[in-house]
């Protein structure tokens, strides 16, 4: 049997709600036999996940999801099959950790100015890992200020809203460079989520390829067959491989499950052929 891949998953090391070991067990329970943990700007969960995968006899690919800036937009670049202790990557992640701490303080200050104090303290109760906007969204829910995390983004945390703070992330080429320095493959995550026109997306893919990017995430948890066809065309034109990943964050997102993914079209080189 071919392995069942899911190469984009989150744990409590960033904004997922399962611990790395519990996440690996959940993915295994859904039939996944090769998985990557890709927490936002941190590799802190990889060792625990690798141990859990070894116990279950499934393939583990060390990963990370880097935030990156390009043309004043924030993009996500997944690094797969990375060596997490590489100095260049570690230094980059330390920089992003400091930036996340700075940004979290500012977000909390903006929320306090809007009459909502104590959100950073609440956000920190969800784990010792990286604080993301998803933590603030959950905190806003738990303190009864909004009904759902999506509402928190609509009212406070999204672009143009009162508590939105742009992150000062590494540039796209720099982020790709950290992944390559660590021996990994750089994958442009969820390419259709950036609300780019077709010509902007083509510009992005050219820049990504020129920077050393290796693959496009072609199949995501909610991908439609039409979206998969569109991205397959882009990957073939740019000479990029294809990746698959659910972007699962935990069981409270009832619509998403690890491993529940449409197949990667046979025309594209699967990213796992590169390792
Ligand atoms: P950050 O990297 O700190 O900007 O946080 C981004 C994270 O927030 C994403 O990885 C998602 O997990 C989550 N997120 C972003 N937008 C939304 C939304 N509209 N509704 C729910 N969660 C979201
Ligand atoms: Mn997230
Ligand atoms: Mn992402
Ligand atoms: Mn993600």
Short mmCIF file of N, CA, C and O in Angstrom, two decimals, residues 53-124:
data_model
loop_
_atom_site.label_atom_id
_atom_site.label_comp_id
_atom_site.label_asym_id
_atom_site.label_seq_id
_atom_site.Cartn_x
_atom_site.Cartn_y
_atom_site.Cartn_z
N UNK A 53 5.62 8.91 16.64
CA UNK A 53 5.52 8.26 15.32
C UNK A 53 6.34 6.97 15.31
O UNK A 53 5.91 5.96 14.75
N UNK A 54 7.50 7.01 15.94
CA UNK A 54 8.35 5.82 15.98
C UNK A 54 7.63 4.69 16.70
O UNK A 54 7.62 3.55 16.25
N UNK A 55 6.97 5.03 17.81
CA UNK A 55 6.24 4.00 18.56
C UNK A 55 5.13 3.36 17.74
O UNK A 55 4.85 2.17 17.88
N UNK A 56 4.49 4.17 16.88
CA UNK A 56 3.38 3.66 16.08
C UNK A 56 3.86 3.05 14.77
O UNK A 56 3.06 2.50 14.01
N UNK A 57 5.14 3.21 14.47
CA UNK A 57 5.68 2.66 13.22
C UNK A 57 5.25 3.43 11.98
O UNK A 57 5.08 2.86 10.91
N UNK A 58 5.02 4.75 12.13
CA UNK A 58 4.69 5.54 10.94
C UNK A 58 5.81 6.53 10.64
O UNK A 58 6.62 6.86 11.49
N UNK A 59 5.84 6.99 9.38
CA UNK A 59 6.91 7.84 8.90
C UNK A 59 6.71 9.25 9.42
O UNK A 59 5.62 9.81 9.30
N UNK A 60 7.76 9.85 9.98
CA UNK A 60 7.67 11.22 10.48
C UNK A 60 8.63 12.11 9.70
O UNK A 60 9.81 11.80 9.56
N UNK A 61 8.12 13.23 9.21
CA UNK A 61 8.92 14.20 8.47
C UNK A 61 8.96 15.48 9.29
O UNK A 61 7.93 16.12 9.53
N UNK A 62 10.14 15.89 9.78
CA UNK A 62 10.22 17.11 10.57
C UNK A 62 9.90 18.34 9.70
O UNK A 62 10.44 18.46 8.60
N UNK A 63 9.03 19.21 10.22
CA UNK A 63 8.63 20.37 9.43
C UNK A 63 8.44 21.62 10.27
O UNK A 63 8.64 21.63 11.49
N UNK A 64 8.08 22.69 9.58
CA UNK A 64 7.83 23.98 10.21
C UNK A 64 6.99 24.79 9.22
O UNK A 64 7.03 24.52 8.02
N UNK A 65 6.20 25.73 9.71
CA UNK A 65 5.48 26.66 8.82
C UNK A 65 5.97 28.07 9.14
O UNK A 65 5.64 28.61 10.20
N UNK A 66 6.77 28.62 8.24
CA UNK A 66 7.34 29.95 8.47
C UNK A 66 6.41 31.04 7.96
O UNK A 66 5.84 30.93 6.87
N UNK A 67 6.28 32.10 8.73
CA UNK A 67 5.63 33.31 8.24
C UNK A 67 6.67 34.07 7.43
O UNK A 67 7.84 34.10 7.79
N UNK A 68 6.23 34.68 6.34
CA UNK A 68 7.17 35.40 5.47
C UNK A 68 6.48 36.59 4.85
O UNK A 68 5.26 36.57 4.62
N UNK A 69 7.26 37.64 4.59
CA UNK A 69 6.70 38.84 3.96
C UNK A 69 7.09 38.88 2.51
O UNK A 69 8.24 38.58 2.15
N UNK A 70 6.15 39.27 1.69
CA UNK A 70 6.43 39.45 0.26
C UNK A 70 5.47 40.51 -0.27
O UNK A 70 4.26 40.37 -0.10
N UNK A 71 6.03 41.57 -0.83
CA UNK A 71 5.19 42.64 -1.40
C UNK A 71 4.12 43.10 -0.40
O UNK A 71 2.96 43.25 -0.73
N UNK A 72 4.52 43.30 0.84
CA UNK A 72 3.67 43.78 1.92
C UNK A 72 2.52 42.83 2.27
O UNK A 72 1.55 43.23 2.91
N UNK A 73 2.64 41.58 1.85
CA UNK A 73 1.67 40.57 2.27
C UNK A 73 2.38 39.55 3.15
O UNK A 73 3.59 39.39 3.05
N UNK A 74 1.61 38.87 3.98
CA UNK A 74 2.17 37.77 4.77
C UNK A 74 1.83 36.45 4.09
O UNK A 74 0.67 36.19 3.77
N UNK A 75 2.87 35.66 3.85
CA UNK A 75 2.70 34.34 3.23
C UNK A 75 3.18 33.29 4.22
O UNK A 75 3.90 33.60 5.16
N UNK A 76 2.80 32.04 3.96
CA UNK A 76 3.29 30.94 4.78
C UNK A 76 4.09 29.97 3.92
O UNK A 76 3.62 29.55 2.86
N UNK A 77 5.29 29.66 4.38
CA UNK A 77 6.15 28.72 3.67
C UNK A 77 6.40 27.54 4.59
O UNK A 77 6.97 27.69 5.68
N UNK A 78 5.95 26.37 4.16
CA UNK A 78 6.18 25.15 4.94
C UNK A 78 7.55 24.60 4.55
O UNK A 78 7.90 24.53 3.37
N UNK A 79 8.32 24.26 5.55
CA UNK A 79 9.60 23.58 5.32
C UNK A 79 9.44 22.12 5.70
O UNK A 79 8.99 21.82 6.79
N UNK A 80 9.79 21.23 4.78
CA UNK A 80 9.63 19.79 5.04
C UNK A 80 10.97 19.10 5.01
O UNK A 80 11.85 19.45 4.20
N UNK A 81 11.09 18.08 5.85
CA UNK A 81 12.31 17.28 5.93
C UNK A 81 13.51 18.15 6.31
O UNK A 81 14.59 18.02 5.73
N UNK A 82 13.30 18.99 7.29
CA UNK A 82 14.34 19.90 7.77
C UNK A 82 15.16 19.23 8.90
O UNK A 82 14.65 18.38 9.61
N UNK A 83 16.38 19.68 9.01
CA UNK A 83 17.21 19.32 10.18
C UNK A 83 17.07 20.48 11.16
O UNK A 83 17.65 21.54 10.96
N UNK A 84 16.26 20.31 12.23
CA UNK A 84 15.88 21.46 13.06
C UNK A 84 17.02 22.13 13.80
O UNK A 84 16.90 23.28 14.20
N UNK A 85 18.13 21.45 13.98
CA UNK A 85 19.22 22.06 14.74
C UNK A 85 20.20 22.87 13.91
O UNK A 85 21.20 23.37 14.43
N UNK A 86 19.93 23.02 12.63
CA UNK A 86 20.81 23.83 11.78
C UNK A 86 20.86 25.27 12.29
O UNK A 86 19.81 25.90 12.47
N UNK A 87 22.06 25.83 12.52
CA UNK A 87 22.16 27.18 13.10
C UNK A 87 21.37 28.25 12.34
O UNK A 87 20.68 29.05 12.98
N UNK A 88 21.44 28.28 11.03
CA UNK A 88 20.73 29.32 10.26
C UNK A 88 19.23 29.27 10.55
O UNK A 88 18.58 30.30 10.76
N UNK A 89 18.68 28.09 10.58
CA UNK A 89 17.25 27.95 10.86
C UNK A 89 16.95 28.33 12.31
O UNK A 89 15.98 29.06 12.59
N UNK A 90 17.77 27.84 13.23
CA UNK A 90 17.54 28.17 14.64
C UNK A 90 17.58 29.66 14.90
O UNK A 90 16.75 30.21 15.63
N UNK A 91 18.54 30.35 14.27
CA UNK A 91 18.63 31.80 14.45
C UNK A 91 17.40 32.50 13.86
O UNK A 91 16.86 33.44 14.44
N UNK A 92 16.96 32.02 12.71
CA UNK A 92 15.76 32.59 12.09
C UNK A 92 14.54 32.40 12.98
O UNK A 92 13.75 33.33 13.18
N UNK A 93 14.39 31.20 13.51
CA UNK A 93 13.23 30.92 14.37
C UNK A 93 13.29 31.74 15.65
O UNK A 93 12.25 32.20 16.15
N UNK A 94 14.50 31.97 16.17
CA UNK A 94 14.63 32.79 17.38
C UNK A 94 14.18 34.22 17.08
O UNK A 94 13.50 34.86 17.89
N UNK A 95 14.53 34.69 15.88
CA UNK A 95 14.10 36.03 15.47
C UNK A 95 12.57 36.10 15.40
O UNK A 95 11.95 37.06 15.86
N UNK A 96 11.96 35.09 14.80
CA UNK A 96 10.50 35.11 14.69
C UNK A 96 9.82 34.94 16.04
O UNK A 96 8.75 35.49 16.27
N UNK A 97 10.44 34.20 16.94
CA UNK A 97 9.87 34.04 18.29
C UNK A 97 9.85 35.40 18.99
O UNK A 97 8.85 35.76 19.63
N UNK A 98 10.93 36.16 18.86
CA UNK A 98 10.99 37.48 19.48
C UNK A 98 9.95 38.40 18.84
O UNK A 98 9.28 39.18 19.53
N UNK A 99 9.79 38.30 17.54
CA UNK A 99 8.80 39.11 16.84
C UNK A 99 7.38 38.75 17.28
O UNK A 99 6.54 39.62 17.49
N UNK A 100 7.14 37.46 17.46
CA UNK A 100 5.80 37.05 17.93
C UNK A 100 5.53 37.57 19.34
O UNK A 100 4.41 37.99 19.65
N UNK A 101 6.56 37.58 20.19
CA UNK A 101 6.37 38.09 21.55
C UNK A 101 6.05 39.59 21.51
O UNK A 101 5.14 40.07 22.18
N UNK A 102 6.80 40.33 20.68
CA UNK A 102 6.56 41.77 20.53
C UNK A 102 5.14 42.03 20.02
O UNK A 102 4.39 42.85 20.56
N UNK A 103 4.76 41.28 18.98
CA UNK A 103 3.46 41.49 18.37
C UNK A 103 2.33 41.12 19.33
O UNK A 103 1.30 41.83 19.39
N UNK A 104 2.51 40.04 20.09
CA UNK A 104 1.47 39.63 21.04
C UNK A 104 1.21 40.73 22.08
O UNK A 104 0.07 41.01 22.44
N UNK A 105 2.30 41.37 22.54
CA UNK A 105 2.15 42.48 23.50
C UNK A 105 1.33 43.61 22.88
O UNK A 105 0.45 44.19 23.53
N UNK A 106 1.65 43.92 21.62
CA UNK A 106 0.93 45.01 20.96
C UNK A 106 -0.53 44.68 20.74
O UNK A 106 -1.41 45.51 20.91
N UNK A 107 -0.79 43.44 20.32
CA UNK A 107 -2.19 43.02 20.12
C UNK A 107 -2.96 43.15 21.44
O UNK A 107 -4.07 43.70 21.48
N UNK A 108 -2.33 42.68 22.52
CA UNK A 108 -2.99 42.76 23.83
C UNK A 108 -3.26 44.21 24.23
O UNK A 108 -4.32 44.54 24.77
N UNK A 109 -2.29 45.09 23.92
CA UNK A 109 -2.47 46.50 24.27
C UNK A 109 -3.63 47.11 23.48
O UNK A 109 -4.43 47.87 24.01
N UNK A 110 -3.70 46.75 22.19
CA UNK A 110 -4.81 47.27 21.37
C UNK A 110 -6.16 46.78 21.89
O UNK A 110 -7.14 47.52 21.91
N UNK A 111 -6.20 45.50 22.28
CA UNK A 111 -7.46 44.96 22.81
C UNK A 111 -7.82 45.65 24.11
O UNK A 111 -8.99 46.00 24.34
N UNK A 112 -6.81 45.89 24.96
CA UNK A 112 -7.07 46.57 26.23
C UNK A 112 -7.63 47.97 25.97
O UNK A 112 -8.57 48.41 26.64
N UNK A 113 -7.05 48.66 24.96
CA UNK A 113 -7.56 49.99 24.61
C UNK A 113 -9.00 49.94 24.14
O UNK A 113 -9.73 50.92 24.23
N UNK A 114 -9.39 48.80 23.57
CA UNK A 114 -10.77 48.65 23.11
C UNK A 114 -11.68 48.17 24.25
O UNK A 114 -12.82 47.78 24.01
N UNK A 115 -11.13 48.16 25.48
CA UNK A 115 -11.95 47.80 26.63
C UNK A 115 -11.90 46.32 26.97
O UNK A 115 -12.73 45.82 27.74
N UNK A 116 -10.93 45.58 26.39
CA UNK A 116 -10.85 44.14 26.63
C UNK A 116 -9.48 43.80 27.23
O UNK A 116 -8.54 43.45 26.52
N UNK A 117 -9.36 43.88 28.56
CA UNK A 117 -8.07 43.62 29.19
C UNK A 117 -7.83 42.13 29.44
O UNK A 117 -8.75 41.31 29.34
N UNK A 118 -6.58 41.77 29.71
CA UNK A 118 -6.26 40.43 30.19
C UNK A 118 -6.19 39.35 29.12
O UNK A 118 -6.12 38.16 29.45
N UNK A 119 -6.17 39.76 27.85
CA UNK A 119 -6.21 38.74 26.79
C UNK A 119 -4.90 37.98 26.64
O UNK A 119 -4.89 36.80 26.33
N UNK A 120 -3.76 38.66 26.85
CA UNK A 120 -2.48 37.96 26.70
C UNK A 120 -2.33 36.89 27.78
O UNK A 120 -1.90 35.77 27.50
N UNK A 121 -2.73 37.22 28.99
CA UNK A 121 -2.67 36.25 30.09
C UNK A 121 -3.53 35.03 29.74
O UNK A 121 -3.11 33.89 29.91
N UNK A 122 -4.75 35.29 29.23
CA UNK A 122 -5.63 34.18 28.85
C UNK A 122 -5.00 33.39 27.69
O UNK A 122 -4.98 32.16 27.72
N UNK A 123 -4.46 34.10 26.70
CA UNK A 123 -3.87 33.42 25.53
C UNK A 123 -2.73 32.51 25.96
O UNK A 123 -2.54 31.43 25.40
N UNK A 124 -1.98 32.93 26.97
CA UNK A 124 -0.82 32.13 27.41
C UNK A 124 -1.22 30.86 28.13
O UNK A 124 -0.40 29.98 28.32
#
